[in-house]
Amino acid sequence: MSRLGSWSLGSPRLTIDLELEALQNYFNSHQVREIPTINSFIAQNTVHDAWNSDQGGPQDLTVTNLPDPVPSSSQYLIAIHASATNFFDLLQIRGKYQHQPPLPWVSGSEFAGTILSVPSALKSPKYKVGDRVFGASQGGYATKVCAPEPALYPVPDGWSFFEAAGLFVTAPTSYGALVTRAGVKEGDVVLVHAAAGGVGLAAVQIAKAFGATVIATAGTAHKLEVAKSFGADHGINYNEKDWPQQVKKLTPKGRGVDIVFDPVGLIDLSTKCIRWNGRLLVIGFAAGNIEKLALNKVLLKNISIVGLHWGAYATNEPETIQPVWDGIFKLIAEKKFRGTVFTDKEFVGLESVGEALQSLGSRGTWGKVVVKVPQEKESKL
């Protein structure tokens, strides 16, 4: 099997969201503790992996042959056909994340592929050999990976592995924020920041599916066009100093937006274009700045500030997870939600993971950057 290095082989964790602490909570809450040791991976020379033996950057990742991973009694073995990239992969590869695994380690998390074997401990496994699934688990930049049932979902009918690989993090984050937390409804005006990102494009589609008008912001004209192609009604470049005023002018009678969806860190300026009783959704801080907000602005407009930490739901509110996914699959079945995978350039083979991650880090991409992973019968890596 092949893998790209970034994760500790002796300490796998499920990747549910952008916070590894929350991932560990998810891991513990499902009692997934039977894991392979590093020695079991390097005893033979049969598996391809993206391997990290020293701290560096994505350009330093190397493809290494390792033995197939051995699933525990509670894990499925999956043949990976596509792997998605995430910013936390970049941080760990560079040694800048708060939870660094010991070297060497296998990188990656999100994937889509086919079931090769089912858990021996499950009396009624949800999936059978040959089923198409997507999900997340330690070591996603590989040709094979092990994962427990709670970390897997069926690939929607009509979807390719390429499309499904980028669904696991972005879709529930956006649905959980807009629907579960903010209660988006028909007639709302929703401002989506970084609308051409993976989470942003998911948010655009979900807001539109619930009957909202969507105002998208992004940093380039091309990204704004991408957001509009996914359903955004208006597009504004947030590099323009007067963007809050532009947003407000697009709302009925200049009242302001009902909901702000912010994965960037633009909450303070967004208070200038939100209406009375508006909801500010704090999704993340992609710009690298955790803001300090003058609370008098919150008081004067009766604003609700609402956070969304999707990864922590497994520990704190697990009963909400399935209804969120049910809602997502319903939108997919109704053709109101499609894959958000970056298609301007194709990345094929584990050798291209470093380039894919560099493209992601350059902020020049849109949507989810996904790498196609041919299996040995399709292509020799």
Coordinates of C-alpha atoms in Angstrom, one line a residue:
M1 CA 0.0 0.0 0.0
S2 CA 1.1 3.6 -0.5
R3 CA 1.0 6.4 2.0
L4 CA 2.0 10.0 2.4
G5 CA 3.6 10.8 5.7
S6 CA 2.2 13.1 8.3
W7 CA 0.5 11.1 11.0
S8 CA 2.0 8.9 13.8
L9 CA 1.4 5.3 12.7
G10 CA 1.3 4.2 16.4
S11 CA -1.3 6.8 17.4
P12 CA -4.1 7.0 14.8
R13 CA -6.9 9.6 15.2
L14 CA -10.1 10.1 13.4
T15 CA -10.3 13.4 11.5
I16 CA -13.7 14.9 12.0
D17 CA -13.0 18.6 12.0
L18 CA -10.1 21.1 12.1
E19 CA -9.4 20.6 15.8
L20 CA -7.4 17.5 16.7
E21 CA -8.4 17.7 20.3
A22 CA -12.0 17.3 19.2
L23 CA -10.9 14.4 17.0
Q24 CA -9.4 12.7 20.0
N25 CA -12.6 13.2 21.9
Y26 CA -14.5 11.6 19.0
F27 CA -12.0 8.8 18.9
N28 CA -12.3 8.1 22.6
S29 CA -16.1 8.5 22.6
H30 CA -16.4 5.6 20.1
Q31 CA -13.9 3.5 22.1
V32 CA -11.8 2.9 19.0
R33 CA -8.6 1.9 20.8
E34 CA -7.3 -1.2 18.9
I35 CA -4.7 0.3 16.6
P36 CA -1.7 -1.0 14.7
T37 CA 1.8 -0.2 15.9
I38 CA 4.4 1.4 13.7
N39 CA 6.4 -1.9 13.5
S40 CA 3.5 -3.6 11.8
F41 CA 3.7 -1.0 9.0
I42 CA 7.3 -1.2 8.2
A43 CA 8.0 -4.9 8.5
Q44 CA 7.3 -5.5 4.8
N45 CA 7.5 -3.5 1.6
T46 CA 4.0 -3.8 0.0
V47 CA 2.2 -0.5 0.6
H48 CA 2.5 2.9 -0.9
D49 CA 2.3 5.8 1.7
A50 CA 3.2 9.5 1.7
W51 CA 5.8 9.5 4.4
N52 CA 7.2 12.2 6.6
S53 CA 10.5 11.3 8.3
D54 CA 11.5 14.9 9.1
Q55 CA 9.7 18.2 9.7
G56 CA 9.6 20.3 6.5
G57 CA 6.9 21.2 4.1
P58 CA 4.6 19.4 1.6
Q59 CA 7.5 19.4 -0.9
D60 CA 9.4 17.1 1.5
L61 CA 6.8 14.3 1.6
T62 CA 7.9 11.1 0.0
V63 CA 6.0 8.0 -1.2
T64 CA 7.1 4.9 0.6
N65 CA 6.2 1.2 0.3
L66 CA 4.8 -0.2 3.5
P67 CA 2.7 -3.3 4.4
D68 CA -1.0 -3.2 4.2
P69 CA -2.5 -1.8 7.4
V70 CA -4.1 -4.5 9.6
P71 CA -7.6 -3.5 10.8
S72 CA -8.6 -4.1 14.4
S73 CA -11.8 -6.1 15.2
S74 CA -13.8 -2.8 15.1
Q75 CA -12.4 -1.4 11.8
Y76 CA -13.0 -1.7 8.1
L77 CA -10.2 -1.9 5.6
I78 CA -10.8 0.5 2.7
A79 CA -9.1 0.8 -0.7
I80 CA -8.7 4.6 -1.2
H81 CA -9.5 6.0 -4.7
A82 CA -9.4 9.7 -3.7
S83 CA -7.9 11.7 -0.8
A84 CA -8.9 15.3 0.1
T85 CA -6.5 17.9 1.5
N86 CA -7.0 20.1 4.6
F87 CA -5.1 23.0 6.1
F88 CA -4.5 21.0 9.3
D89 CA -2.5 18.6 7.2
L90 CA -0.2 21.5 6.2
L91 CA 0.2 22.6 9.8
Q92 CA 1.2 19.2 11.0
I93 CA 3.6 18.6 8.1
R94 CA 5.4 21.9 9.0
G95 CA 5.5 21.0 12.6
K96 CA 3.3 23.9 13.6
Y97 CA 0.2 22.2 15.0
Q98 CA -0.5 22.0 18.7
H99 CA -0.7 18.2 18.5
Q100 CA 2.4 16.9 16.7
P101 CA 2.8 13.1 16.3
P102 CA 6.3 11.5 16.6
L103 CA 8.2 11.0 13.4
P104 CA 7.9 9.2 11.1
W105 CA 4.2 9.4 10.3
V106 CA 1.6 9.1 7.5
S107 CA -0.3 12.1 6.4
G108 CA -3.9 12.7 5.3
S109 CA -7.4 12.2 6.7
E110 CA -10.3 12.5 4.3
F111 CA -10.8 9.9 1.6
A112 CA -13.3 7.9 -0.5
G113 CA -12.9 4.3 -1.6
T114 CA -14.3 0.8 -1.5
I115 CA -14.6 -1.6 1.4
L116 CA -12.1 -4.5 1.3
S117 CA -12.9 -6.2 4.6
V118 CA -15.5 -5.7 7.4
P119 CA -14.9 -5.7 11.2
S120 CA -15.0 -9.1 12.8
A121 CA -16.5 -7.7 16.0
L122 CA -19.6 -6.2 14.4
K123 CA -22.6 -8.6 14.3
S124 CA -24.5 -6.5 11.8
P125 CA -22.0 -4.3 9.9
K126 CA -23.5 -1.4 8.0
Y127 CA -21.2 -2.0 5.0
K128 CA -20.2 -5.0 3.0
V129 CA -17.1 -5.8 0.8
G130 CA -17.3 -3.7 -2.3
D131 CA -19.4 -0.9 -0.9
R132 CA -18.4 2.7 -1.8
V133 CA -17.8 4.9 1.2
F134 CA -16.2 8.2 2.2
G135 CA -15.0 9.3 5.5
A136 CA -11.9 10.2 7.5
S137 CA -9.2 8.3 9.4
Q138 CA -5.5 8.6 10.2
G139 CA -3.3 8.1 7.1
G140 CA -5.6 9.2 4.3
Y141 CA -2.8 9.8 1.8
A142 CA -2.5 6.2 1.0
T143 CA -3.8 3.4 -1.1
K144 CA -5.4 1.6 1.9
V145 CA -6.6 2.8 5.3
C146 CA -8.5 1.4 8.3
A147 CA -11.5 3.2 9.8
P148 CA -14.3 2.4 12.3
E149 CA -18.0 2.5 11.2
P150 CA -18.8 5.9 12.7
A151 CA -16.2 7.5 10.5
L152 CA -17.8 6.3 7.3
Y153 CA -20.8 7.2 5.1
P154 CA -22.0 5.8 1.8
V155 CA -21.0 7.6 -1.4
P156 CA -24.2 9.2 -2.7
D157 CA -25.7 7.7 -5.9
G158 CA -24.2 9.3 -8.9
W159 CA -21.2 10.7 -7.1
S160 CA -17.6 9.8 -8.0
F161 CA -15.0 9.0 -5.4
F162 CA -13.4 12.3 -6.4
E163 CA -16.4 14.3 -5.5
A164 CA -17.2 12.3 -2.3
A165 CA -13.7 12.5 -0.8
G166 CA -14.2 16.2 0.0
L167 CA -17.6 15.9 1.7
F168 CA -16.9 14.6 5.2
V169 CA -15.7 17.9 6.8
T170 CA -17.2 20.7 4.8
A171 CA -20.8 19.6 4.4
P172 CA -21.7 19.0 8.1
T173 CA -19.8 22.0 9.2
S174 CA -21.8 24.3 6.9
Y175 CA -25.1 22.5 7.5
G176 CA -24.6 22.4 11.3
A177 CA -23.9 26.1 11.4
L178 CA -26.6 27.4 9.1
V179 CA -29.4 25.0 9.8
T180 CA -28.8 23.6 13.3
R181 CA -27.3 26.7 14.9
A182 CA -28.6 29.7 12.9
G183 CA -32.0 28.3 11.8
V184 CA -31.7 29.6 8.2
K185 CA -35.0 30.0 6.5
E186 CA -36.7 31.2 3.4
G187 CA -36.4 34.9 2.9
D188 CA -33.2 35.3 4.9
V189 CA -30.2 37.2 3.5
V190 CA -27.0 35.3 4.2
L191 CA -23.5 36.7 3.9
V192 CA -21.0 33.9 3.2
H193 CA -17.3 34.9 3.7
A194 CA -14.6 33.0 1.8
A195 CA -17.5 31.7 -0.3
A196 CA -15.3 29.9 -2.8
G197 CA -13.6 27.7 -0.2
G198 CA -14.8 24.2 0.5
V199 CA -16.8 25.2 3.6
G200 CA -18.0 28.3 1.8
L201 CA -19.3 26.6 -1.3
A202 CA -21.1 24.1 0.9
A203 CA -22.7 27.1 2.8
V204 CA -23.7 28.8 -0.4
Q205 CA -25.6 25.7 -1.6
I206 CA -27.2 25.0 1.8
A207 CA -28.4 28.6 2.3
K208 CA -29.9 28.6 -1.2
A209 CA -31.6 25.2 -0.7
F210 CA -33.4 26.7 2.3
G211 CA -34.6 29.7 0.3
A212 CA -32.1 32.3 1.3
T213 CA -30.5 35.1 -0.8
V214 CA -26.8 34.6 -0.7
I215 CA -24.2 37.4 -0.8
A216 CA -20.7 35.9 -1.3
T217 CA -17.4 37.4 -0.5
A218 CA -14.0 36.3 -1.8
G219 CA -10.6 37.8 -2.6
T220 CA -10.5 37.5 -6.4
A221 CA -12.9 37.9 -9.4
H222 CA -12.4 34.3 -10.3
K223 CA -13.4 33.0 -6.9
L224 CA -16.5 35.2 -6.9
E225 CA -17.5 33.7 -10.3
V226 CA -17.0 30.2 -8.8
A227 CA -19.3 31.1 -5.8
K228 CA -21.9 32.4 -8.2
S229 CA -21.7 29.2 -10.3
F230 CA -22.7 27.3 -7.1
G231 CA -25.7 29.6 -6.5
A232 CA -24.6 32.8 -4.9
D233 CA -26.8 35.7 -5.9
H234 CA -24.2 38.5 -5.4
G235 CA -20.4 38.6 -5.1
I236 CA -18.2 41.2 -3.4
N237 CA -14.4 41.3 -3.1
Y238 CA -13.6 41.6 0.6
N239 CA -10.3 43.3 -0.2
E240 CA -12.3 46.4 -1.0
K241 CA -12.5 48.7 2.1
D242 CA -16.2 49.5 1.7
W243 CA -17.4 45.9 1.3
P244 CA -19.6 46.2 4.4
Q245 CA -21.4 49.1 2.8
Q246 CA -21.7 47.2 -0.5
V247 CA -23.3 44.3 1.4
K248 CA -25.8 46.4 3.2
K249 CA -26.9 48.1 -0.1
L250 CA -27.8 44.7 -1.5
T251 CA -30.3 43.9 1.4
P252 CA -34.0 45.0 1.4
K253 CA -34.2 48.7 2.4
G254 CA -30.5 48.5 3.4
R255 CA -31.4 46.7 6.6
G256 CA -28.4 44.4 6.6
V257 CA -28.1 40.6 6.4
D258 CA -29.8 38.1 8.7
I259 CA -26.9 35.7 9.0
V260 CA -23.1 36.1 8.6
F261 CA -21.2 32.8 7.9
D262 CA -17.6 33.5 8.7
P263 CA -14.7 30.9 8.5
V264 CA -12.2 33.7 8.0
G265 CA -12.1 36.2 10.8
L266 CA -14.3 39.1 9.6
I267 CA -16.8 39.3 12.5
D268 CA -15.9 42.8 13.6
L269 CA -16.4 44.4 10.2
S270 CA -19.5 42.2 9.6
T271 CA -21.3 43.9 12.5
K272 CA -21.5 46.9 10.2
C273 CA -23.7 45.1 7.7
I274 CA -25.8 42.8 9.9
R275 CA -29.4 43.7 10.8
W276 CA -31.2 43.9 14.1
N277 CA -31.5 40.4 15.6
G278 CA -28.9 39.1 13.2
R279 CA -26.8 36.0 13.8
L280 CA -23.0 35.9 13.5
L281 CA -21.7 32.4 12.8
V282 CA -18.1 31.9 13.9
I283 CA -16.7 29.0 11.9
G284 CA -13.0 29.6 12.0
F285 CA -10.1 31.9 11.6
A286 CA -8.5 31.2 8.2
A287 CA -7.0 34.6 8.1
G288 CA -4.9 33.8 11.1
N289 CA -6.3 36.4 13.4
I290 CA -8.6 35.8 16.4
E291 CA -10.6 39.0 16.6
K292 CA -11.4 41.2 19.6
L293 CA -15.0 42.5 19.3
A294 CA -16.4 45.6 20.9
L295 CA -19.5 44.2 22.6
N296 CA -21.4 47.4 22.5
K297 CA -22.0 46.6 18.8
V298 CA -23.5 43.3 19.8
L299 CA -25.8 45.0 22.3
L300 CA -26.9 47.8 20.1
K301 CA -28.1 45.5 17.3
N302 CA -29.3 42.7 19.4
I303 CA -26.8 40.4 17.7
S304 CA -26.4 36.7 18.5
I305 CA -22.9 35.4 18.2
V306 CA -23.0 31.7 17.5
G307 CA -20.0 29.3 17.3
L308 CA -19.8 26.0 15.5
H309 CA -17.3 23.3 16.5
W310 CA -18.5 20.3 14.5
G311 CA -15.8 18.0 15.8
A312 CA -17.0 18.4 19.4
Y313 CA -20.5 17.2 18.7
A314 CA -19.4 13.5 18.9
T315 CA -18.5 14.1 22.6
N316 CA -21.1 16.7 23.6
E317 CA -24.1 16.2 21.4
P318 CA -23.8 13.0 19.4
E319 CA -27.5 12.7 18.8
T320 CA -27.3 15.7 16.5
I321 CA -24.8 14.1 14.1
Q322 CA -27.1 11.8 12.2
P323 CA -29.9 14.4 11.7
V324 CA -27.3 16.7 10.1
W325 CA -26.2 14.0 7.7
D326 CA -29.8 13.0 7.0
G327 CA -30.4 16.6 6.0
I328 CA -27.3 16.7 3.8
F329 CA -28.2 13.5 2.0
K330 CA -31.7 14.8 1.4
L331 CA -30.3 17.9 -0.3
I332 CA -28.1 15.7 -2.4
A333 CA -31.0 13.4 -3.4
E334 CA -33.0 16.5 -4.4
K335 CA -30.1 17.8 -6.5
K336 CA -29.7 20.9 -4.3
F337 CA -26.1 20.1 -3.2
R338 CA -23.2 19.0 -5.4
G339 CA -19.5 18.3 -4.8
T340 CA -17.2 21.2 -4.2
V341 CA -14.0 19.8 -5.6
F342 CA -11.4 22.0 -7.3
T343 CA -11.3 21.2 -11.0
D344 CA -9.0 23.9 -12.5
K345 CA -6.1 21.4 -12.2
E346 CA -5.9 17.7 -11.7
F347 CA -3.8 15.9 -9.1
V348 CA -3.3 12.2 -9.7
G349 CA -1.2 9.8 -7.6
L350 CA 0.3 10.1 -4.2
E351 CA 3.3 11.7 -5.8
S352 CA 1.1 14.7 -6.5
V353 CA 0.0 15.2 -2.8
G354 CA 2.8 17.6 -2.1
E355 CA 1.9 19.8 -5.0
A356 CA -1.8 19.6 -4.1
L357 CA -1.0 20.8 -0.5
Q358 CA 1.2 23.6 -1.8
S359 CA -1.6 24.7 -4.1
L360 CA -4.0 24.7 -1.1
G361 CA -1.6 26.7 1.0
S362 CA -1.1 29.3 -1.7
R363 CA -4.8 30.2 -1.5
G364 CA -5.0 30.1 -5.2
T365 CA -7.5 27.2 -5.3
W366 CA -11.2 27.0 -4.6
G367 CA -13.4 24.4 -3.1
K368 CA -11.8 21.1 -1.9
V369 CA -8.5 20.1 -3.4
V370 CA -8.6 16.4 -4.0
V371 CA -6.0 13.9 -5.2
K372 CA -7.0 10.9 -7.3
V373 CA -5.4 7.7 -6.0
P374 CA -5.2 5.0 -8.6
Q375 CA -5.1 1.5 -7.2
E376 CA -2.3 -0.9 -8.4
K377 CA -4.6 -2.6 -10.9
E378 CA -5.3 0.8 -12.4
S379 CA -1.8 2.3 -12.3
K380 CA 1.5 1.5 -10.8
L381 CA 2.5 4.2 -8.3

